[in-house]
Coordinates of C-alpha atoms and ligand atoms in Angstrom, one line a residue:
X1 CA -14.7 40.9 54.2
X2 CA -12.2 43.5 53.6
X3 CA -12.2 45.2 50.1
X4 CA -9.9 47.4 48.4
X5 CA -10.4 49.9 45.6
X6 CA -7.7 51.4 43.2
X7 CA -8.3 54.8 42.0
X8 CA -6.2 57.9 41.2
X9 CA -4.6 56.0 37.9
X10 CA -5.3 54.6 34.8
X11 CA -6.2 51.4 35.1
X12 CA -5.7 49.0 31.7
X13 CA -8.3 46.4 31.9
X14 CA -6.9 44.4 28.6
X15 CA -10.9 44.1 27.6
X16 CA -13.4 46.6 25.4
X17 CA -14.7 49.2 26.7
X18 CA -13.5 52.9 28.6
X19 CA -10.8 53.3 31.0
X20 CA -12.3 52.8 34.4
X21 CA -11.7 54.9 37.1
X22 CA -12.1 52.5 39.9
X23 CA -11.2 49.0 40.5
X24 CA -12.5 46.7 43.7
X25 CA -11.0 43.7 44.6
X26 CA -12.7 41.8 47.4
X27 CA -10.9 37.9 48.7
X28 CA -8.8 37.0 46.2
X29 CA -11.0 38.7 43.2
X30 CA -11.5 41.5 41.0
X31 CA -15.4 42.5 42.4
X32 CA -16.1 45.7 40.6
X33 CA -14.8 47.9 37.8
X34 CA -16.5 51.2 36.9
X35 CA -16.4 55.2 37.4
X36 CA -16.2 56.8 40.9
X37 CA -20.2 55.8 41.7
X38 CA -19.3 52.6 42.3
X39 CA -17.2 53.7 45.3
X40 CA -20.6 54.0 47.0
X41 CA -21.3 50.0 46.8
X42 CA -18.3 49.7 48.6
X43 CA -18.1 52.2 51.4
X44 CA -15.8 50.8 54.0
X45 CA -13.2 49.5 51.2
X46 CA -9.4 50.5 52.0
X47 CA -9.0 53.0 49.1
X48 CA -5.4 52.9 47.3
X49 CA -4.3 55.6 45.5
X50 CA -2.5 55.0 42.5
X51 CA -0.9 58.3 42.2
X52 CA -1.2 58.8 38.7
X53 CA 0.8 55.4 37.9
X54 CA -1.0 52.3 36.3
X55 CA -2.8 49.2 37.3
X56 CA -2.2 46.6 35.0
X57 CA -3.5 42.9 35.1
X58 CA -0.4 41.0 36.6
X59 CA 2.4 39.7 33.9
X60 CA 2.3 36.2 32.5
X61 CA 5.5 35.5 31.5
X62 CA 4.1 32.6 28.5
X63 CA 7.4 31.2 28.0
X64 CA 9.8 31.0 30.7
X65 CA 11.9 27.6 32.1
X66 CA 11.1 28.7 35.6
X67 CA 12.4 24.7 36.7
X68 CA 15.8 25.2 34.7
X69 CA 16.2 28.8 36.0
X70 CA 15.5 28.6 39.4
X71 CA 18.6 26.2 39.5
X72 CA 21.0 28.9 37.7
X73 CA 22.3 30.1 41.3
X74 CA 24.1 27.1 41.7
X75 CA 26.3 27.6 39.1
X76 CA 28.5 29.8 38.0
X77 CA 27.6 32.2 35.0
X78 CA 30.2 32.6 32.3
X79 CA 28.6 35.0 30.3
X80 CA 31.0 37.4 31.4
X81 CA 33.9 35.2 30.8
X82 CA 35.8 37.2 28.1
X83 CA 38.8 35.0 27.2
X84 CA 39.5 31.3 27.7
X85 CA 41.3 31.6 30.9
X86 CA 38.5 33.5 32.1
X87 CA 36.4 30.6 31.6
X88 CA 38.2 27.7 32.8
X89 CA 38.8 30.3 36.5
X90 CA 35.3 29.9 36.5
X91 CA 35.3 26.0 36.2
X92 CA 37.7 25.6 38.5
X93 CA 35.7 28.3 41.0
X94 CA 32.2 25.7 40.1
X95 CA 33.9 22.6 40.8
X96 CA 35.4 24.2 44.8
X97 CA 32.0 25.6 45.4
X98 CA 30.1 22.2 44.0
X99 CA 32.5 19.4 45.4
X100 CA 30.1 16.4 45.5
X101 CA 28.1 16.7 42.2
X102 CA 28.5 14.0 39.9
X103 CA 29.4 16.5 37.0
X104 CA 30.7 20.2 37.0
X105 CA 28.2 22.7 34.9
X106 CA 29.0 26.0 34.5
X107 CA 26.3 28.4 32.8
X108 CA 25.4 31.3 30.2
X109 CA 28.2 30.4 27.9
X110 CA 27.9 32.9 25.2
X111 CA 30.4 32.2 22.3
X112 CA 30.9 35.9 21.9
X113 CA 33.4 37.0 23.1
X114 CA 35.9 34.0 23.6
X115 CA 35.0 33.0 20.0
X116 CA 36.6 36.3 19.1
X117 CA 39.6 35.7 21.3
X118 CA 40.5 32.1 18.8
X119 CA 38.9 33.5 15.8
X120 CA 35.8 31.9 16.0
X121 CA 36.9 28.6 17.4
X122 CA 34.6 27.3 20.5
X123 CA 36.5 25.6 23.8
X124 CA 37.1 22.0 22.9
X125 CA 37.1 18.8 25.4
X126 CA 40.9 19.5 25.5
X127 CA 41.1 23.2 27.1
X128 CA 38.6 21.7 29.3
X129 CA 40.7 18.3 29.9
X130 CA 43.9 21.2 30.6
X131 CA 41.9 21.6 34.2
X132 CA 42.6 18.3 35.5
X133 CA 39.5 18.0 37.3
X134 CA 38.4 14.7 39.0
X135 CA 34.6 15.3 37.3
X136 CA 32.9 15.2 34.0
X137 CA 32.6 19.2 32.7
X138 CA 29.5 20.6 30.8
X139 CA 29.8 24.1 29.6
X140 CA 26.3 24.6 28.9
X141 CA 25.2 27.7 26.2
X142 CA 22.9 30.2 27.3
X143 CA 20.2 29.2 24.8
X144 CA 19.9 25.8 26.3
X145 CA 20.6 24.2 22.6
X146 CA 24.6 23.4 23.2
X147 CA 27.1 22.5 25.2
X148 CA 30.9 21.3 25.0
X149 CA 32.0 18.4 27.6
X150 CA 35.2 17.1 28.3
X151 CA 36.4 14.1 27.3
X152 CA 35.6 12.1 30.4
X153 CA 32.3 13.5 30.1
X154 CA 31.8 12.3 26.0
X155 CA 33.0 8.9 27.4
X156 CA 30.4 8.7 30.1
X157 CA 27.7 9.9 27.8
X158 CA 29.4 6.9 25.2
X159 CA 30.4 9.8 22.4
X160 CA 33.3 8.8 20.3
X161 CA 34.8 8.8 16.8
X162 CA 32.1 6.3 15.4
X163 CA 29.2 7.6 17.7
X164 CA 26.6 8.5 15.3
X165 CA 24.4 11.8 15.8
X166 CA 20.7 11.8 16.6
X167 CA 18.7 13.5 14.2
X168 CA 18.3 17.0 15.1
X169 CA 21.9 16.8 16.9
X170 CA 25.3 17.0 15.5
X171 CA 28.5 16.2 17.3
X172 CA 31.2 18.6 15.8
X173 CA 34.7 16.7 15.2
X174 CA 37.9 17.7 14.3
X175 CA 39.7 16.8 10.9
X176 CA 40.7 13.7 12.0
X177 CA 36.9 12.5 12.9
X178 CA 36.9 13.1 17.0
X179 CA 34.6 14.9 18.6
X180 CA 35.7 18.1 19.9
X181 CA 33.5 18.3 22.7
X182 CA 30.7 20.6 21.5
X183 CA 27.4 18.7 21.2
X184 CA 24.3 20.7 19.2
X185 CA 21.2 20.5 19.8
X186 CA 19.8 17.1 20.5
X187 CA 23.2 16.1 20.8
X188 CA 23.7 17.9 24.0
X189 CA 20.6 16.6 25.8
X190 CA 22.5 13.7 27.3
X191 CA 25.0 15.8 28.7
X192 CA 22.4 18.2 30.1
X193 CA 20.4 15.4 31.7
X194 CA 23.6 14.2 33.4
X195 CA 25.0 16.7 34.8
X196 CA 21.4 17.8 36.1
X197 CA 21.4 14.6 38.1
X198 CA 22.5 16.3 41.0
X199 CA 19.9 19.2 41.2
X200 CA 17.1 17.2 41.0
X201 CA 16.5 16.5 44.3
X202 CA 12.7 17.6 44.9
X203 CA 12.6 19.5 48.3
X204 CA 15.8 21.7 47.5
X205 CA 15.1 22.0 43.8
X206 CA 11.4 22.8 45.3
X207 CA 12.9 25.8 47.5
X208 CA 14.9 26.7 44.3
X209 CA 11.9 27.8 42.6
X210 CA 10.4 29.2 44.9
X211 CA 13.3 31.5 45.2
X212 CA 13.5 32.5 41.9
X213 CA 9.7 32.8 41.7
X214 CA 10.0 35.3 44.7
X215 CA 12.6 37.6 42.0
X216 CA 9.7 37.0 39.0
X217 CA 7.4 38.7 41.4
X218 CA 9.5 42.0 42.2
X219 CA 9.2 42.4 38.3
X220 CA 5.4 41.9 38.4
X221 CA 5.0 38.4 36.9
X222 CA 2.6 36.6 39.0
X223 CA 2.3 33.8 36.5
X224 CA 4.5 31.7 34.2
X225 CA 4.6 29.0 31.6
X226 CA 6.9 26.7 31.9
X227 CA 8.0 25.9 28.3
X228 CA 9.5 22.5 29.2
X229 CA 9.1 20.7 31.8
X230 CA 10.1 17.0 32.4
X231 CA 8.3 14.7 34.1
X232 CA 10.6 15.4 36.9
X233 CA 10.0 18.9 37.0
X234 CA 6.1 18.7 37.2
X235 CA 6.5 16.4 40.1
X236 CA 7.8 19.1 41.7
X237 CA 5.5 21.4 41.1
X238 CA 3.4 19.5 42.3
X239 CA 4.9 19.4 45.6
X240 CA 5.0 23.0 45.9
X241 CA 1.5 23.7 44.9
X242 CA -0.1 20.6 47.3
X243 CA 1.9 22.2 49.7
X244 CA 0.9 25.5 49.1
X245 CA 3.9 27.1 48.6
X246 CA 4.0 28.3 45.2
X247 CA 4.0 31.9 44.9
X248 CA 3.1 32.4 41.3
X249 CA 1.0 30.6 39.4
X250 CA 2.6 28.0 36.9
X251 CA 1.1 26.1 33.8
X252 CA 3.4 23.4 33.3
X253 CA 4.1 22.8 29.7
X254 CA 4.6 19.0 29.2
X255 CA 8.0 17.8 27.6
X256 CA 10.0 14.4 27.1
X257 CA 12.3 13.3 29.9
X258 CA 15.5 14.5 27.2
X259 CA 15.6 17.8 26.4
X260 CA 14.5 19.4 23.3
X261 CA 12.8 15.2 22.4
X262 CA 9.4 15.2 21.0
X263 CA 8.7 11.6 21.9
X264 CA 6.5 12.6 25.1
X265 CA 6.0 8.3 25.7
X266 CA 4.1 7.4 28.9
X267 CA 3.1 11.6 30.3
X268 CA 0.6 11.3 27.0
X269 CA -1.1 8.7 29.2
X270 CA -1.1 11.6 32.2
X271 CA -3.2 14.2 32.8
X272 CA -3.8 16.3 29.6
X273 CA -3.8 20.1 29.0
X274 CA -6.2 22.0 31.5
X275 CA -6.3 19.7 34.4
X276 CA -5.2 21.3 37.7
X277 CA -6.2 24.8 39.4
X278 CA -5.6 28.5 38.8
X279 CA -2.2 28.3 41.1
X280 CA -1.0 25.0 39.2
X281 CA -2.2 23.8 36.0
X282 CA -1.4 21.3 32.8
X283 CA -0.2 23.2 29.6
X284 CA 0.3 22.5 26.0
X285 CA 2.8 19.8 25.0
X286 CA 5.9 21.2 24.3
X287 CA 7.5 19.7 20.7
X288 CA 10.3 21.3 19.0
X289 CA 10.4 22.0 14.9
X290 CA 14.0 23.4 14.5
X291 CA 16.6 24.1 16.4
X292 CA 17.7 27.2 19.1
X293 CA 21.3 27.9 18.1
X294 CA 21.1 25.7 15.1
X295 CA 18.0 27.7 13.5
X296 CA 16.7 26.0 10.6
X297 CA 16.6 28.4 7.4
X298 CA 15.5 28.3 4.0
X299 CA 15.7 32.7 3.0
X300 CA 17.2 34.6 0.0
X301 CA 19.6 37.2 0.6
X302 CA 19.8 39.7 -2.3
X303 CA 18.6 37.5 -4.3
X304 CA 21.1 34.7 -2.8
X305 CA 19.8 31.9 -1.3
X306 CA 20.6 30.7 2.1
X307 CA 19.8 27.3 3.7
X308 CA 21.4 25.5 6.3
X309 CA 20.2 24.4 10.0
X310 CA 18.5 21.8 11.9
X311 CA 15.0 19.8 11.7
X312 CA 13.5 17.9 14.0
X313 CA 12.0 15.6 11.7
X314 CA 9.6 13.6 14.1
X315 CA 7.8 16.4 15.2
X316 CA 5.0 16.5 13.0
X317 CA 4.0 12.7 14.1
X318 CA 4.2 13.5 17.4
X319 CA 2.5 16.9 17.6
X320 CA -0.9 14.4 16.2
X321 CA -0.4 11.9 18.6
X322 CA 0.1 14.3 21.5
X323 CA -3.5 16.1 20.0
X324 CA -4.8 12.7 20.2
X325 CA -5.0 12.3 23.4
X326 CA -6.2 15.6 24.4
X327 CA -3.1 18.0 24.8
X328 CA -3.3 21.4 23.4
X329 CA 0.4 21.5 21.9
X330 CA 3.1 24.3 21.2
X331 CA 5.9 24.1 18.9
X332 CA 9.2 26.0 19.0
X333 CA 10.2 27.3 15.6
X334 CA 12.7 29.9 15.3
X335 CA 13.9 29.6 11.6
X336 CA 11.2 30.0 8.7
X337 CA 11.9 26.5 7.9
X338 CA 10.7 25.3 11.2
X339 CA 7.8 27.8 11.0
X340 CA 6.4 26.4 8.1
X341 CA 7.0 22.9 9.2
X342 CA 4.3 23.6 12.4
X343 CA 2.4 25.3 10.1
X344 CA 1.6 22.0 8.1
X345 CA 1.6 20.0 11.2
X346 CA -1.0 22.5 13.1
X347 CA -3.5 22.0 9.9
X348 CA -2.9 18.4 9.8
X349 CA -3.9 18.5 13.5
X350 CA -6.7 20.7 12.3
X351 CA -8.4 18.6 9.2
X352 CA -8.0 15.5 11.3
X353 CA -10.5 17.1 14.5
X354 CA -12.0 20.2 12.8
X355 CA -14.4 21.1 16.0
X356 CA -12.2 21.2 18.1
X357 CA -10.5 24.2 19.7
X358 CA -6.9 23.9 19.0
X359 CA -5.5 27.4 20.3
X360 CA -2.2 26.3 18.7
X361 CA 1.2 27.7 20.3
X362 CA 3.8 28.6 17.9
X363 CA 7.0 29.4 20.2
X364 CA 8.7 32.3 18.8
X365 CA 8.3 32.5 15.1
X366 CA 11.9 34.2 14.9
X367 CA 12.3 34.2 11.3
X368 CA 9.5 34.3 8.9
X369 CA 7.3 35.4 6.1
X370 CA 4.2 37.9 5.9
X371 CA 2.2 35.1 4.2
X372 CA 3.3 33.0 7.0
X373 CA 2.3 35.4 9.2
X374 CA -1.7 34.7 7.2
X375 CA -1.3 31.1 7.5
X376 CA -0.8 30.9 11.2
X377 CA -3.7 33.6 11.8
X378 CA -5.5 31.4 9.5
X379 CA -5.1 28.6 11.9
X380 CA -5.9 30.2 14.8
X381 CA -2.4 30.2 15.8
X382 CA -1.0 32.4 18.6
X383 CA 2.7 33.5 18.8
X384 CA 4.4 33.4 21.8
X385 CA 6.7 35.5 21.5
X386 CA 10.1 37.1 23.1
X387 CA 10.9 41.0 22.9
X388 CA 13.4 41.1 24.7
X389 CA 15.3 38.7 22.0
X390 CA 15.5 41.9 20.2
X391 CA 18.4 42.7 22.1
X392 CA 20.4 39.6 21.4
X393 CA 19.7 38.9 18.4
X394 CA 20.0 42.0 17.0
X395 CA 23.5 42.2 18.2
X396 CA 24.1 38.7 16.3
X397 CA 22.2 39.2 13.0
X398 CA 25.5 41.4 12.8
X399 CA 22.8 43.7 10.5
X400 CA 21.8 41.1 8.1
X401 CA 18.1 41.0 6.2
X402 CA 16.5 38.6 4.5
X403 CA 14.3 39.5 0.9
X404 CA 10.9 38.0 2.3
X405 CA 11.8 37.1 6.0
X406 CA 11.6 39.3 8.8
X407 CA 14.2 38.7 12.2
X408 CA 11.0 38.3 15.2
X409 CA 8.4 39.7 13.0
X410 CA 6.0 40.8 15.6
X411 CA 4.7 43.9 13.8
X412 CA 3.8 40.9 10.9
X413 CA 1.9 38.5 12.8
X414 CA -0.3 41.2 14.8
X415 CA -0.8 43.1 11.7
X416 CA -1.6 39.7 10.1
X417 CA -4.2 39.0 13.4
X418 CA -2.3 36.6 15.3
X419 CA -2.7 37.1 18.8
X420 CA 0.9 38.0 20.6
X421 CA 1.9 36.1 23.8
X422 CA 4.8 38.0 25.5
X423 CA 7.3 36.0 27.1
X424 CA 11.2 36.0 28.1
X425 CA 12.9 32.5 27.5
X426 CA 14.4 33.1 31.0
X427 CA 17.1 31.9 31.5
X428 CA 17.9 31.8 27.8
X429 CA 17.6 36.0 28.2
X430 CA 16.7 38.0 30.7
X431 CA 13.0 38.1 32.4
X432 CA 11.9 41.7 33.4
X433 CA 8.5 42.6 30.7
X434 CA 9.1 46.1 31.4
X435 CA 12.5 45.9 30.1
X436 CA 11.9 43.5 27.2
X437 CA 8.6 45.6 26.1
X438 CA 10.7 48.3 25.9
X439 CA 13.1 46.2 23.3
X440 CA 9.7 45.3 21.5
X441 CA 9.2 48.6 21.3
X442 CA 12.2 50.5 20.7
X443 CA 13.6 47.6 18.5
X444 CA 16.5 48.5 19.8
X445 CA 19.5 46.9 21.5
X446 CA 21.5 47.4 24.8
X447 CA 24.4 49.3 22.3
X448 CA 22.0 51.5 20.9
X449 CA 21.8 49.1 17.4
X450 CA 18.0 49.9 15.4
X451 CA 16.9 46.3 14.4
X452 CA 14.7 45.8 12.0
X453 CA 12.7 48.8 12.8
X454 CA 9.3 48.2 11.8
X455 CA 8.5 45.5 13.4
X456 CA 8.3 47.4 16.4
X457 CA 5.2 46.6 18.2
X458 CA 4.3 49.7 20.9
X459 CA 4.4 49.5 24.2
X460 CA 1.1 49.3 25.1
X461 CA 0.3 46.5 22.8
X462 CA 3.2 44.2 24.6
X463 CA 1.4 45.2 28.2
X464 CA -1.9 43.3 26.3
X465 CA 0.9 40.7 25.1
X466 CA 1.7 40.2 28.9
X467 CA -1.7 39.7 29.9
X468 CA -4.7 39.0 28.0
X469 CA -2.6 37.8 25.2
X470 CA -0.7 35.7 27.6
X471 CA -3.6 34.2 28.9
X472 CA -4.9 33.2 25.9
X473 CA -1.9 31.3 25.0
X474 CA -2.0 29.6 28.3
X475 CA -6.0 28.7 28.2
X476 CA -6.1 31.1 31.2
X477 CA -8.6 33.6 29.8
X478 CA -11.5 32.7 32.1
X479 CA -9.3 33.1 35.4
X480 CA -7.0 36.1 34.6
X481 CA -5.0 38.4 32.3
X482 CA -7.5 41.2 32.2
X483 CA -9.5 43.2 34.8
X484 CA -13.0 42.1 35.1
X485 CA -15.5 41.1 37.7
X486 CA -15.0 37.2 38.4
X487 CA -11.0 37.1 37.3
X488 CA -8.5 36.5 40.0
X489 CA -7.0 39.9 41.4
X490 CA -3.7 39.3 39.8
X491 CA -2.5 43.1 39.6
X492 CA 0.7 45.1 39.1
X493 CA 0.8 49.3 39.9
X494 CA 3.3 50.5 37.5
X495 CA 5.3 54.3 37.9
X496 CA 6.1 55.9 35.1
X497 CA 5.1 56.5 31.5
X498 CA 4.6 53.6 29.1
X499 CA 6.4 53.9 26.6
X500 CA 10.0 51.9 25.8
X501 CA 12.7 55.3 27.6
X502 CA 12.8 55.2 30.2
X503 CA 10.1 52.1 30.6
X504 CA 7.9 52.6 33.6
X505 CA 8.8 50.6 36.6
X506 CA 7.0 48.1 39.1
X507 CA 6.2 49.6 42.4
X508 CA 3.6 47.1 43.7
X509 CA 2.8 43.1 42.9
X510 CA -0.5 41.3 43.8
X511 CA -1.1 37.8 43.7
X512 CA -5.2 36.8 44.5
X513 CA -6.3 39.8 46.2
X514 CA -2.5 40.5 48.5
X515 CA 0.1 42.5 47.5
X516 CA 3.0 40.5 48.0
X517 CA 5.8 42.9 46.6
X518 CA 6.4 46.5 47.0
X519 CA 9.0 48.5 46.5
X520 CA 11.0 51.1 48.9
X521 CA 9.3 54.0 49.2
X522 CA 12.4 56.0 47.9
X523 CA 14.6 58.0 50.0
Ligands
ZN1 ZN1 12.6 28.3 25.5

C-alpha cells in the first residue's frame, strides 16, 4: 500500500503536544505523526514537500446550506442590482433563462443599495406586478429570512388584507391594511417552498451539489454541515452518498419541511443524530430562537434601551421533544434575546437528562452578553460561529454599540471557554475560511471599517475553529478535524503566512488519503 509523508512545513495537528515534522498518511488515513525518525518506518512512502507552507486538518465548514446553495446558479443574483430598474432587468433576464418553472426567484437581494435609491422603502408586489410576467415572483433576501412576492404570488400562497401572520412572521402592509409584498421571516417560508418546487428534482438538484461541493473543495473544505435541511434535502443526500458521489463529507442537520419551523413532526421518528458514516451522517436538529433579518433584541444604548425583533416562541417545546428522542439539537440565535432564550431551553434540556452528553449548538450568538458568554460555557455549549459576518454586519451596524452586548462576540465566548465552531452561512455570505478568518481576525470589513475591535479572535485560533472546533460541534471528533493516527486524512497545504493580510492561500485539498484539488503551479 502506497504511503505518503508531508514534511518541509509546519504541520498544525489541532491536538496537544509539539509541532511535528512529519505526517504519513497511508489508504484513506492519517498513519503516523512525529519527527524525521519516523521516516524510517516508512521507507518507500512518496515524500511531499510542503515547501515551507502548512498542512492543516481539512476545513469543516459547521454551518453552511450546501442544499440551498448548490441551487444558487440557477438564478440570477441581484446583489449587484443598484437601483430598481436594475432589479426588475434581472427578473425579466430569470424568467427568459427559467421559462417552465412554476415561479420566478431571483437571489441575494440585499436592500442596500436600492433601499437608498427610495429612501429606505423595499420593492413592493406592485413594481414587481409593473413586469407583467405570466409567473408568480419571489425576490428572495440574501439572509434567507425575507422575501417580497408579487401579487399573483400572495394570492397563490392565500396572503391578503385579513391573512393573519404566523408567529415569528410578519406580513408588512401598507396604510390602507394590504400587504406590500414583503413577507419576514416565517412569513416568507411559503413563498420560499413554492417557488423551490421546481428545483427539487433529486438527480439534477443531486448534480447541483455536487457542483458546488466541487467549488467548497478548491477553498479546502472537505466537510460541511448543513444547517437545514428538509426532509427533501436529506433524501438527496442520500442518493449521492449511496451512490458514492459525494465529494465532501456532509452532516445533515435535520429541519422541518417549512423553512425556519421548529415543528420537526414525523423526521423525529427518523434516524437520530449520529446515524450514518464519516462521508454522510445525521446532525443536530436544527430549531430557530429569533429571527435572521428580524434579530430579536433586548440591549441599552447609552443608557437607552432598545427592544424590538422577532421570537420564535415554540422553540423551547420543541428543542425537548426533539432531545427526547435522541437528537443532539442547535439553535439559531442572533439577537441577545434569542440567545438567552436557548440558553434556558438548553438547561431545561439539561436538568431533564443530566447524564447525558448534550454538546449543545448555539448557531451564531450574534449579539450578546459576557455573562452569557458564562452561561453557555456553563452548559457545555459550543458556538458556531461566522467570521466572515464581520464583514456584513459591520457595514450594517452603521457603527453602533451596545452598553453590555457585544456585535459576534467571539473574543467573549472563547475567553469565557466556549468552544468556537467556524462556519460561513453560505449562501447567506460568502464561504472561503481563509477569507472569513481573516475578517475574524482583522475585525475588519471589505471598506477598511474596524468593527468592534476586540473581539478579534487570531488567526490561528479560527484554523482550530475550522477543524477540531468544527468537529466538535458536528460529533466528528473521533473521525477528523485534527491530525492524529486513526483520523481520516482530510488535509489542506496552505501558502503563505497565517495571519488575516494578506491570508494564506489553499494550494492543495485532500479528501481520505487523495488530493482531489490543486492549484496551477503559477506561471
Ligand atoms: Zn444559516
Amino acid at each position: 500500500m502506497t504511503a505518503t509523508a508531508f514534511v518541509g512545513g509546519r504541520i498544525l495537528t489541532m491536538a496537544a503536544g509539539p509541532e511535528p515534522e512529519v505526517v504519513v498518511v497511508e489508504s484513506t488515513r492519517i498513519a503516523a505523526v512525529g519527527d524525521r525518525s519516523i521516516l524510517e518506518a516508512w521507507p518507500t512512502a512518496t515524500v511531499r514537500d510542503l515547501a515551507g507552507g502548512t498542512l492543516c486538518p481539512g476545513f469543516i465548514d459547521a454551518h453552511n446550506h450546501l442544499s440551498i446553495a448548490a441551487l444558487h446558479p440557477r438564478w440570477r443574483d441581484v446583489a449587484g442590482a443598484a437601483s430598481l430598474e436594475g432589479l426588475l432587468d434581472e427578473i425579466r433576464r430569470q424568467a427568459v433563462a427559467e421559462p417552465d418553472t412554476a415561479w420566478i426567484r431571483v437571489c441575494g437581494w440585499n436592500e442596500g443599495p436600492i433601499a437608498a435609491e427610495h429612501q429606505g422603502v423595499h420593492p413592493t408586489r406592485t413594481d414587481l406586478d409593473g413586469l407583467g410576467l405570466d409567473r408568480p415572483i419571489l425576490v428572495a433576501h440574501y439572509s434567507l429570512h425575507q422575501g417580497v412576492v408579487c401579487s399573483s404570488g400572495l394570492d397563490e400562497l392565500g396572503i391578503g388584507r385579513t391573512t393573519a401572520a404566523p408567529q415569528g412572521g410578519e406580513i408588512v402592509r401598507d396604510a390602507a391594511g394590504l400587504p406590500t409584498g414583503l413577507l419576514i421571516e416565517r412569513a416568507w417560508g411559503g413563498a420560499h417552498g413554492e417557488s423551490l418546487a421546481a428545483y427539487a428534482e433529486p438527480e439534477r438538484w443531486g448534480e447541483h451539489i455536487v457542483a458546488r461541493a466541487h467549488q467548497l473543495l478548491s477553498q479546502g473544505i472537505t466537510a460541511v454541515h448543513d444547517a437545514a435541511c428538509p426532509p427533501a434535502a436529506e433524501a438527496v443526500y442520500r442518493r449521492l452518498a449511496t451512490a458514492g458521489v459525494l465529494p465532501i463529507s456532509v452532516v445533515m442537520m435535520p429541519h422541518a419541511p417549512a423553512l425556519l419551523h421548529n415543528d420537526l413532526g414525523p423526521r423525529l421518528g427518523g434516524p437520530p443524530t449520529g446515524e450514518g458514516d464519516q462521508q454522510l451522517r445525521v446532525g443536530a436538529a436544527k430549531l430557530f430562537a429569533d429571527g435572521g433579518t428580524s434579530i430579536a433584541l433586548d440591549v441599552t444604548m447609552q443608557g437607552k434601551v432598545l427592544r424590538f425583533g422577532t421570537t420564535m416562541d415554540d422553540m423551547a417545546e420543541h428543542l425537548l421533544a426533539a432531545s427526547r428522542r435522541g437528537f443532539r439539537v442547535a439553535v439559531h440565535a442572533m439577537g441577545n434575546v434569542g440567545v438567552q432564550r436557548t440558553i434556558e431551553a438548553f438547561a431545561a434540556a439539561a436538568s431533564e437528562s443530566p447524564d447525558d452528553e448534550h454538546r449543545f449548538r448555539i448557531e451564531h450568538a450574534g449579539i450578546a452578553s459576557p455573562a452569557q458568554a458564562r452561561e453557555l460555557a456553563a452548559l457545555g455549549a459550543v458556538a458556531v460561529v461566522q467570521p466572515g459576518f464581520v464583514d456584513h454586519v459591520g457595514r450594517q451596524s452603521g457603527g453602533i454599540t451596545f452598553d453590555e452586548h457585544a456585535w459576534l462576540p467571539f473574543r467573549d465566548l472563547a475567553e469565557a471557554g466556549v468552544t468556537l465552531a467556524a462556519s460561513s452561512d453560505d449562501p447567506c455570505a460568502p464561504f472561503p475560511p481563509l477569507w472569513c478568518a481573516a475578517r475574524g481576525a482583522d475585525r475588519t470589513t471589505s471598506e477598511g471599517l474596524r468593527f468592534e475591535a476586540e473581539q478579534a479572535v487570531d488567526f490561528e485560533a479560527w484554523l482550530r475553529a475550522y477543524t477540531s472546533g468544527s468537529a466538535l460541534a458536528g460529533g466528528q471528533e473521533g473521525e477528523r478535524g485534527a491530525i492524529v493516527p486513526g483520523l481520516r486524512a482530510d488535509l489542506v497545504i496552505l501558502e503563505g503566512a497565517l495571519v488575516p493580510t494578506p491570508p494564506p492561500r489553499v494550494v492543495e485539498t485532500w479528501v481520505a488519503g487523495v488530493p482531489v484539488f490543486r492549484t496551477e503551479a503559477p506561471g
